């Protein structure tokens, strides 16, 4: 006799929220956000970012939640079911993004694991740049990437309750604690004030710079895990009646607060040690070279701070990595009838192999991030708006009303999903076409 498998689900509301925050909070918050803020006109970037989170991020996040809970299925099944067969390519683009992002994300997550372990053992040595060179590519990078992927696969294979929910319930509170500790500690450093000032000084000339708009929008999508069905997949494991718009706002606020707080750690450290020039040179360098280089001058306290910082980063990366793999696994389980275990191992191995070129060459890593982690997410977000706003508004509205009873609020949401968000997304996609084309050329080896 074969038992009909009951689809796994979250045990608690907190479990769902922490898992969604865990997906959102990741490498994106910790280095992309603060680096872009300093590049993109300080508070001006933060302002534009907040604008995109509110006008595009929250409406799209709510839409993803609505589709997920409404269909109780992976986007690979849900999207064609709602939109018709013509939407199949979009559904599989989401799965492709899961493969694509996790392949290089796992590499960077591997660096954070290696850093955390070596910092705790006091084995990083004095020359942070040389250390980064040693561990960030080639054999050591692949070894660390494999370690992270094995962990990710093991967690996803255990299922929603005992894998994803348990991991997030444990790691996310620890992450918050470490972050608060680091923010307080960083405030005590001399010159913390100039760090805050550079981070937050608004440069209003940048307000009209289309490149900064593109960066702020891309960052809003990447940071909130939008445009590729990750949040849709998580919401498909919801059984309860919560107010999805409120959950979306809570998650967006928490994610932003954490990205912002990471900057409150990074910038005081940079100014305390006078590392401003190095930061301007590379995004990756800011976090993986300058920070440990500065902190190593503080002796024991510095070792503790470095360890805490990279442990936090590793937790953030791992909880995002599992949401990326979950998109692929849920698709294989729901659309192709695979077992969860088989899907986790099969997809995980393929993703690890795909990531090897990124582990060997940071240029490819950056190019993959531009194409998949920036551009395709915006494309995905655009189509989510079209699907929800034009194909299933009555259904989506009914689903949303299970928690959000205020009809005016639902009408406002519908306006954003139909007009504001897709229009802004079109503009931003247009402005990032050039950079994306360049990155595609890098990926296929043309330049
Ligand atoms: N939001 C994650 C971060 O900020 C990355 C991510 C993107 C995770 C898309 C899932 C889906 O690091």
Coordinates of C-alpha atoms and ligand atoms in Angstrom, one line a residue:
X1 CA 0.0 0.0 0.0
X2 CA 1.4 3.4 -0.8
X3 CA 0.7 6.3 1.5
X4 CA -0.2 9.6 -0.1
X5 CA 2.5 11.9 1.0
X6 CA 1.3 15.0 2.8
X7 CA 3.2 18.1 1.6
X8 CA 5.6 19.3 4.3
X9 CA 4.8 22.7 5.9
X10 CA 6.1 25.2 8.5
X11 CA 5.2 24.3 12.1
X12 CA 5.1 27.8 13.4
X13 CA 4.6 31.4 12.1
X14 CA 7.9 32.4 13.7
X15 CA 9.5 29.5 11.7
X16 CA 8.2 30.9 8.4
X17 CA 9.2 34.5 9.2
X18 CA 12.7 33.6 10.4
X19 CA 13.2 31.3 7.4
X20 CA 12.1 34.1 5.0
X21 CA 14.4 36.6 6.9
X22 CA 17.1 34.0 6.7
X23 CA 16.7 33.8 3.0
X24 CA 16.7 37.5 2.6
X25 CA 19.6 38.3 5.0
X26 CA 22.7 37.0 3.3
X27 CA 26.0 38.0 1.6
X28 CA 23.9 40.7 -0.1
X29 CA 23.3 42.6 3.1
X30 CA 26.7 42.2 4.6
X31 CA 28.9 43.5 1.8
X32 CA 26.9 44.6 -1.2
X33 CA 24.7 46.9 0.7
X34 CA 27.3 48.8 2.7
X35 CA 29.7 48.9 -0.2
X36 CA 27.1 50.2 -2.6
X37 CA 26.0 52.8 -0.1
X38 CA 29.4 54.3 0.2
X39 CA 29.8 54.2 -3.6
X40 CA 26.3 55.4 -4.5
X41 CA 26.2 58.6 -2.6
X42 CA 25.8 57.4 0.9
X43 CA 22.4 58.3 2.3
X44 CA 21.2 58.9 -1.3
X45 CA 21.7 55.3 -2.1
X46 CA 20.0 54.2 1.1
X47 CA 17.1 56.5 0.3
X48 CA 16.7 55.1 -3.3
X49 CA 17.0 51.6 -1.9
X50 CA 14.3 52.2 0.6
X51 CA 12.1 53.7 -2.2
X52 CA 12.5 50.6 -4.3
X53 CA 11.9 48.3 -1.3
X54 CA 8.6 50.1 -0.6
X55 CA 7.3 50.6 -4.1
X56 CA 8.6 47.5 -5.8
X57 CA 10.0 45.1 -3.2
X58 CA 7.0 44.9 -0.8
X59 CA 4.4 44.6 -3.6
X60 CA 6.4 41.9 -5.4
X61 CA 7.2 40.1 -2.1
X62 CA 3.5 40.1 -1.3
X63 CA 2.7 38.8 -4.8
X64 CA 5.1 35.9 -4.4
X65 CA 3.6 35.1 -1.0
X66 CA 0.1 35.2 -2.5
X67 CA 1.0 32.8 -5.3
X68 CA 2.8 30.4 -3.0
X69 CA 0.0 30.1 -0.4
X70 CA -2.7 30.1 -3.0
X71 CA -1.3 27.2 -5.0
X72 CA 0.5 25.2 -2.3
X73 CA 3.0 24.2 -4.9
X74 CA 6.4 25.0 -6.2
X75 CA 6.5 27.9 -8.7
X76 CA 7.4 25.4 -11.4
X77 CA 3.9 24.0 -11.1
X78 CA 2.1 27.1 -9.7
X79 CA 3.1 29.6 -12.4
X80 CA 1.9 27.5 -15.5
X81 CA -1.2 26.4 -13.5
X82 CA -2.2 30.0 -13.0
X83 CA -1.0 31.6 -16.2
X84 CA -1.3 28.8 -18.7
X85 CA 1.4 26.8 -20.6
X86 CA 2.9 30.0 -22.1
X87 CA 4.3 30.8 -18.6
X88 CA 6.3 27.6 -18.4
X89 CA 9.5 29.3 -19.5
X90 CA 9.2 31.9 -16.7
X91 CA 8.7 29.1 -14.2
X92 CA 11.8 27.3 -15.3
X93 CA 13.8 30.6 -15.5
X94 CA 13.2 30.8 -11.7
X95 CA 14.7 27.3 -11.3
X96 CA 17.6 28.3 -13.6
X97 CA 18.2 31.3 -11.3
X98 CA 18.4 29.0 -8.3
X99 CA 21.1 26.9 -10.1
X100 CA 22.9 30.0 -11.3
X101 CA 23.0 32.1 -8.1
X102 CA 23.8 29.2 -5.8
X103 CA 26.6 28.1 -8.0
X104 CA 28.7 31.2 -7.2
X105 CA 27.0 32.0 -3.9
X106 CA 28.2 28.7 -2.6
X107 CA 31.8 29.7 -3.5
X108 CA 31.6 33.0 -1.5
X109 CA 29.8 31.2 1.4
X110 CA 32.8 28.8 1.3
X111 CA 35.2 31.7 1.9
X112 CA 33.1 32.8 4.9
X113 CA 33.3 29.3 6.4
X114 CA 37.0 29.1 5.8
X115 CA 37.5 32.6 7.3
X116 CA 35.4 31.8 10.4
X117 CA 37.3 28.6 11.1
X118 CA 40.8 30.1 10.5
X119 CA 40.0 33.2 12.5
X120 CA 38.9 31.1 15.5
X121 CA 42.1 29.0 15.2
X122 CA 44.2 32.1 14.8
X123 CA 45.5 30.7 11.6
X124 CA 44.9 33.6 9.2
X125 CA 48.4 35.0 9.5
X126 CA 49.3 38.7 9.4
X127 CA 48.9 39.4 5.7
X128 CA 45.2 39.5 5.0
X129 CA 45.6 40.1 1.2
X130 CA 47.9 37.1 0.9
X131 CA 45.5 35.0 3.0
X132 CA 42.6 36.0 0.7
X133 CA 44.7 35.1 -2.3
X134 CA 45.4 31.7 -0.9
X135 CA 41.9 30.7 0.1
X136 CA 39.7 32.5 -2.5
X137 CA 40.4 30.5 -5.5
X138 CA 41.7 27.1 -6.7
X139 CA 41.7 24.0 -4.5
X140 CA 41.1 25.6 -1.1
X141 CA 38.1 27.5 -2.5
X142 CA 36.6 24.4 -4.1
X143 CA 37.1 22.4 -0.8
X144 CA 35.3 25.1 1.2
X145 CA 32.5 25.4 -1.4
X146 CA 32.0 21.6 -1.3
X147 CA 31.8 21.8 2.5
X148 CA 29.1 24.5 2.4
X149 CA 27.2 22.6 -0.4
X150 CA 27.2 19.3 1.6
X151 CA 25.7 21.2 4.6
X152 CA 23.1 22.9 2.4
X153 CA 22.1 19.6 0.8
X154 CA 21.9 17.9 4.1
X155 CA 19.6 20.6 5.6
X156 CA 17.3 20.7 2.5
X157 CA 17.1 16.9 2.3
X158 CA 15.7 16.8 5.8
X159 CA 12.6 18.8 4.7
X160 CA 10.8 22.0 5.7
X161 CA 10.1 21.4 9.4
X162 CA 13.2 19.5 10.5
X163 CA 15.6 21.0 8.0
X164 CA 14.8 24.5 7.0
X165 CA 12.8 25.6 10.0
X166 CA 15.0 24.2 12.6
X167 CA 18.2 25.6 11.1
X168 CA 16.7 29.1 10.8
X169 CA 15.2 29.0 14.3
X170 CA 18.7 28.3 15.6
X171 CA 20.9 30.4 13.4
X172 CA 18.9 33.6 12.9
X173 CA 18.7 34.6 16.6
X174 CA 22.5 33.9 16.9
X175 CA 23.1 36.1 13.9
X176 CA 21.1 39.0 15.5
X177 CA 23.0 38.7 18.8
X178 CA 26.4 38.7 17.1
X179 CA 25.4 41.7 15.0
X180 CA 24.2 43.7 17.9
X181 CA 27.4 42.9 19.8
X182 CA 29.5 44.0 16.8
X183 CA 27.5 47.3 16.3
X184 CA 28.0 48.2 19.9
X185 CA 31.7 47.3 19.9
X186 CA 32.3 49.2 16.6
X187 CA 30.8 52.4 18.1
X188 CA 33.6 52.4 20.7
X189 CA 36.3 52.6 18.1
X190 CA 38.0 56.0 17.7
X191 CA 37.0 57.7 14.4
X192 CA 33.7 55.7 14.3
X193 CA 32.1 59.1 13.7
X194 CA 33.9 59.7 10.4
X195 CA 32.9 56.2 9.3
X196 CA 29.3 56.8 10.0
X197 CA 29.6 60.2 8.2
X198 CA 31.0 58.7 4.9
X199 CA 28.5 55.9 5.0
X200 CA 25.5 58.2 5.5
X201 CA 26.4 61.6 4.1
X202 CA 23.9 62.2 1.3
X203 CA 25.4 63.1 -2.0
X204 CA 22.4 64.6 -3.8
X205 CA 24.0 64.8 -7.2
X206 CA 23.7 61.0 -7.3
X207 CA 20.0 61.2 -6.9
X208 CA 19.5 61.6 -10.7
X209 CA 22.2 59.1 -11.7
X210 CA 20.5 56.2 -13.6
X211 CA 23.3 53.9 -12.7
X212 CA 22.6 54.4 -9.0
X213 CA 18.9 53.7 -9.6
X214 CA 19.8 50.4 -11.3
X215 CA 22.1 49.4 -8.5
X216 CA 19.5 50.3 -5.8
X217 CA 16.7 48.4 -7.6
X218 CA 18.9 45.3 -8.3
X219 CA 20.1 45.4 -4.7
X220 CA 16.5 45.6 -3.4
X221 CA 15.6 42.4 -5.4
X222 CA 18.8 40.5 -4.6
X223 CA 18.6 41.3 -0.9
X224 CA 14.9 40.4 -0.6
X225 CA 15.4 37.2 -2.5
X226 CA 12.8 38.3 -5.1
X227 CA 12.2 37.5 -8.7
X228 CA 13.1 33.8 -8.7
X229 CA 10.4 32.1 -6.7
X230 CA 12.3 31.6 -3.4
X231 CA 9.8 33.5 -1.4
X232 CA 7.0 31.9 -3.4
X233 CA 8.3 28.5 -2.6
X234 CA 8.6 29.3 1.1
X235 CA 5.0 30.7 1.2
X236 CA 3.8 27.5 -0.5
X237 CA 4.5 25.7 2.8
X238 CA 2.2 28.1 4.7
X239 CA -1.1 26.6 6.0
X240 CA -2.3 29.5 8.1
X241 CA -4.2 32.7 7.5
X242 CA -1.7 35.3 8.3
X243 CA -1.7 38.8 6.8
X244 CA 0.7 38.3 3.9
X245 CA 1.2 42.0 3.3
X246 CA 2.1 42.6 6.9
X247 CA 4.6 39.6 6.8
X248 CA 6.1 41.1 3.7
X249 CA 6.6 44.5 5.3
X250 CA 8.1 42.9 8.4
X251 CA 10.6 40.9 6.4
X252 CA 11.5 43.8 4.2
X253 CA 12.1 46.0 7.3
X254 CA 14.1 43.4 9.1
X255 CA 16.3 42.8 6.1
X256 CA 16.9 46.5 5.6
X257 CA 17.7 47.0 9.3
X258 CA 20.2 44.2 9.2
X259 CA 21.9 45.5 6.0
X260 CA 22.0 48.9 7.5
X261 CA 23.5 47.6 10.8
X262 CA 26.2 45.7 8.9
X263 CA 27.3 49.1 7.6
X264 CA 27.4 50.4 11.1
X265 CA 30.1 47.8 11.9
X266 CA 32.1 47.9 8.7
X267 CA 32.5 51.7 8.3
X268 CA 33.8 52.5 11.8
X269 CA 36.3 49.7 11.4
X270 CA 37.5 51.0 8.1
X271 CA 38.0 54.5 9.4
X272 CA 39.5 53.5 12.6
X273 CA 42.3 51.8 10.7
X274 CA 42.4 54.3 7.8
X275 CA 41.5 51.7 5.1
X276 CA 39.3 54.0 3.0
X277 CA 41.4 53.7 -0.2
X278 CA 41.4 49.9 -0.3
X279 CA 37.7 49.8 0.0
X280 CA 37.2 51.9 -3.2
X281 CA 39.2 49.3 -5.1
X282 CA 37.0 46.2 -4.9
X283 CA 33.8 45.1 -3.4
X284 CA 35.2 41.8 -2.4
X285 CA 38.3 43.3 -1.0
X286 CA 36.3 45.5 1.4
X287 CA 35.0 42.7 3.4
X288 CA 37.5 39.9 3.0
X289 CA 40.8 41.8 3.0
X290 CA 40.5 45.2 4.6
X291 CA 38.3 44.2 7.6
X292 CA 40.6 41.3 8.7
X293 CA 43.7 43.4 8.0
X294 CA 42.4 46.2 10.3
X295 CA 41.2 43.9 13.0
X296 CA 44.4 41.9 13.2
X297 CA 46.1 45.0 14.6
X298 CA 43.9 44.7 17.7
X299 CA 45.4 41.5 19.0
X300 CA 43.1 39.2 20.9
X301 CA 40.1 41.5 20.7
X302 CA 40.6 41.7 17.0
X303 CA 40.6 37.9 16.7
X304 CA 37.4 37.7 18.6
X305 CA 35.8 40.4 16.5
X306 CA 37.0 38.8 13.2
X307 CA 35.7 35.3 14.3
X308 CA 32.3 36.8 15.3
X309 CA 32.0 38.7 12.1
X310 CA 32.7 35.7 9.8
X311 CA 30.6 33.3 11.8
X312 CA 27.8 35.8 11.4
X313 CA 28.5 36.0 7.7
X314 CA 28.6 32.3 7.4
X315 CA 25.2 31.9 9.1
X316 CA 23.7 34.5 6.9
X317 CA 25.1 32.8 3.7
X318 CA 24.0 29.3 4.7
X319 CA 20.4 30.3 5.5
X320 CA 20.2 32.0 2.0
X321 CA 21.9 29.1 0.3
X322 CA 19.3 26.7 1.6
X323 CA 16.5 28.8 0.2
X324 CA 18.2 28.9 -3.2
X325 CA 18.5 25.1 -3.3
X326 CA 14.9 24.7 -2.0
X327 CA 13.6 26.4 -5.2
X328 CA 15.3 23.8 -7.4
X329 CA 14.4 20.9 -5.1
X330 CA 10.7 21.9 -4.7
X331 CA 10.5 22.1 -8.5
X332 CA 11.9 18.7 -9.0
X333 CA 9.7 17.2 -6.3
X334 CA 6.4 18.9 -7.4
X335 CA 6.8 19.0 -11.1
X336 CA 8.9 15.9 -11.8
X337 CA 8.0 13.7 -8.9
X338 CA 11.5 13.2 -7.5
X339 CA 12.0 12.3 -3.9
X340 CA 13.2 15.3 -1.8
X341 CA 16.4 13.5 -0.9
X342 CA 17.2 12.6 -4.5
X343 CA 16.5 16.1 -5.7
X344 CA 18.6 17.7 -3.0
X345 CA 21.6 15.5 -3.7
X346 CA 21.2 15.5 -7.5
X347 CA 20.7 19.2 -7.9
X348 CA 23.2 20.0 -5.2
X349 CA 26.0 18.1 -7.0
X350 CA 25.2 19.7 -10.3
X351 CA 25.3 23.2 -8.8
X352 CA 28.6 22.5 -7.0
X353 CA 30.1 21.4 -10.3
X354 CA 28.7 24.5 -12.1
X355 CA 30.2 26.7 -9.4
X356 CA 33.7 25.4 -10.0
X357 CA 34.6 28.0 -12.7
X358 CA 33.5 30.8 -10.3
X359 CA 35.7 29.3 -7.7
X360 CA 38.6 29.5 -10.1
X361 CA 38.0 32.9 -11.5
X362 CA 36.5 35.9 -9.7
X363 CA 35.7 37.7 -13.0
X364 CA 33.3 35.0 -14.0
X365 CA 31.8 35.2 -10.5
X366 CA 31.1 38.9 -10.9
X367 CA 29.7 38.4 -14.4
X368 CA 27.4 35.6 -13.2
X369 CA 26.2 37.9 -10.4
X370 CA 25.3 40.7 -12.9
X371 CA 23.4 38.4 -15.3
X372 CA 21.6 36.1 -12.9
X373 CA 21.8 37.9 -9.6
X374 CA 20.8 41.3 -10.9
X375 CA 19.2 41.3 -14.4
X376 CA 17.2 38.0 -14.4
X377 CA 15.7 38.8 -11.0
X378 CA 14.3 42.1 -12.3
X379 CA 12.9 40.2 -15.3
X380 CA 11.4 37.6 -13.0
X381 CA 9.9 40.4 -10.8
X382 CA 8.4 42.1 -13.9
X383 CA 6.6 38.9 -15.0
X384 CA 5.4 38.2 -11.4
X385 CA 3.7 41.6 -11.5
X386 CA 2.1 40.9 -14.9
X387 CA 0.8 37.5 -13.8
X388 CA -0.7 38.7 -10.5
X389 CA -1.8 42.2 -11.7
X390 CA -3.3 41.2 -15.0
X391 CA -4.1 37.5 -15.0
X392 CA -5.3 36.7 -11.6
X393 CA -6.1 39.9 -9.7
X394 CA -9.5 38.7 -8.3
X395 CA -8.0 35.4 -7.1
X396 CA -5.0 37.1 -5.7
X397 CA -7.1 39.7 -4.0
X398 CA -9.3 37.0 -2.4
X399 CA -6.2 35.2 -1.2
X400 CA -4.7 38.4 0.3
X401 CA -8.0 39.2 2.0
X402 CA -7.7 36.1 4.2
X403 CA -5.4 38.2 6.3
X404 CA -5.6 41.7 5.0
X405 CA -9.2 42.8 5.6
X406 CA -8.7 46.5 4.7
X407 CA -10.1 46.8 1.2
X408 CA -8.4 50.1 0.6
X409 CA -5.0 48.7 1.4
X410 CA -5.6 45.8 -1.0
X411 CA -6.6 48.3 -3.8
X412 CA -3.4 50.3 -3.2
X413 CA -1.4 47.0 -3.4
X414 CA -3.1 46.2 -6.7
X415 CA -2.2 49.6 -8.1
X416 CA 1.5 49.1 -7.2
X417 CA 1.5 45.6 -8.7
X418 CA -0.2 46.7 -11.9
X419 CA 1.4 50.0 -12.6
X420 CA 4.1 51.3 -10.3
X421 CA 6.3 48.3 -9.9
X422 CA 6.3 47.0 -13.5
X423 CA 6.9 50.5 -14.9
X424 CA 9.9 51.1 -12.5
X425 CA 11.2 47.6 -13.3
X426 CA 11.1 48.3 -17.1
X427 CA 13.1 51.5 -16.6
X428 CA 15.7 49.8 -14.4
X429 CA 16.0 46.8 -16.8
X430 CA 16.7 49.2 -19.6
X431 CA 19.4 51.0 -17.7
X432 CA 21.2 47.8 -16.9
X433 CA 21.1 46.3 -20.4
X434 CA 24.7 47.5 -21.2
X435 CA 26.3 46.1 -18.1
X436 CA 24.4 42.8 -18.5
X437 CA 25.4 42.4 -22.2
X438 CA 29.1 43.0 -21.2
X439 CA 28.7 40.3 -18.4
X440 CA 27.2 37.8 -20.9
X441 CA 30.2 38.3 -23.1
X442 CA 32.6 37.7 -20.1
X443 CA 30.7 34.5 -19.3
X444 CA 30.9 33.0 -22.7
X445 CA 34.5 34.0 -23.0
X446 CA 34.2 36.9 -25.5
X447 CA 35.8 39.6 -23.4
Ligands
LIG1 N1 18.9 37.5 -0.4 C1 20.1 36.8 -0.4 C2 21.2 37.7 0.1 O1 21.0 38.9 0.3 C3 20.4 36.2 -1.7 C4 19.3 35.5 -2.4 C5 18.8 35.9 -3.6 C6 18.7 34.3 -1.8 C7 17.8 35.3 -4.3 C8 17.7 33.7 -2.4 C9 17.2 34.1 -3.7 O2 22.3 37.3 0.2

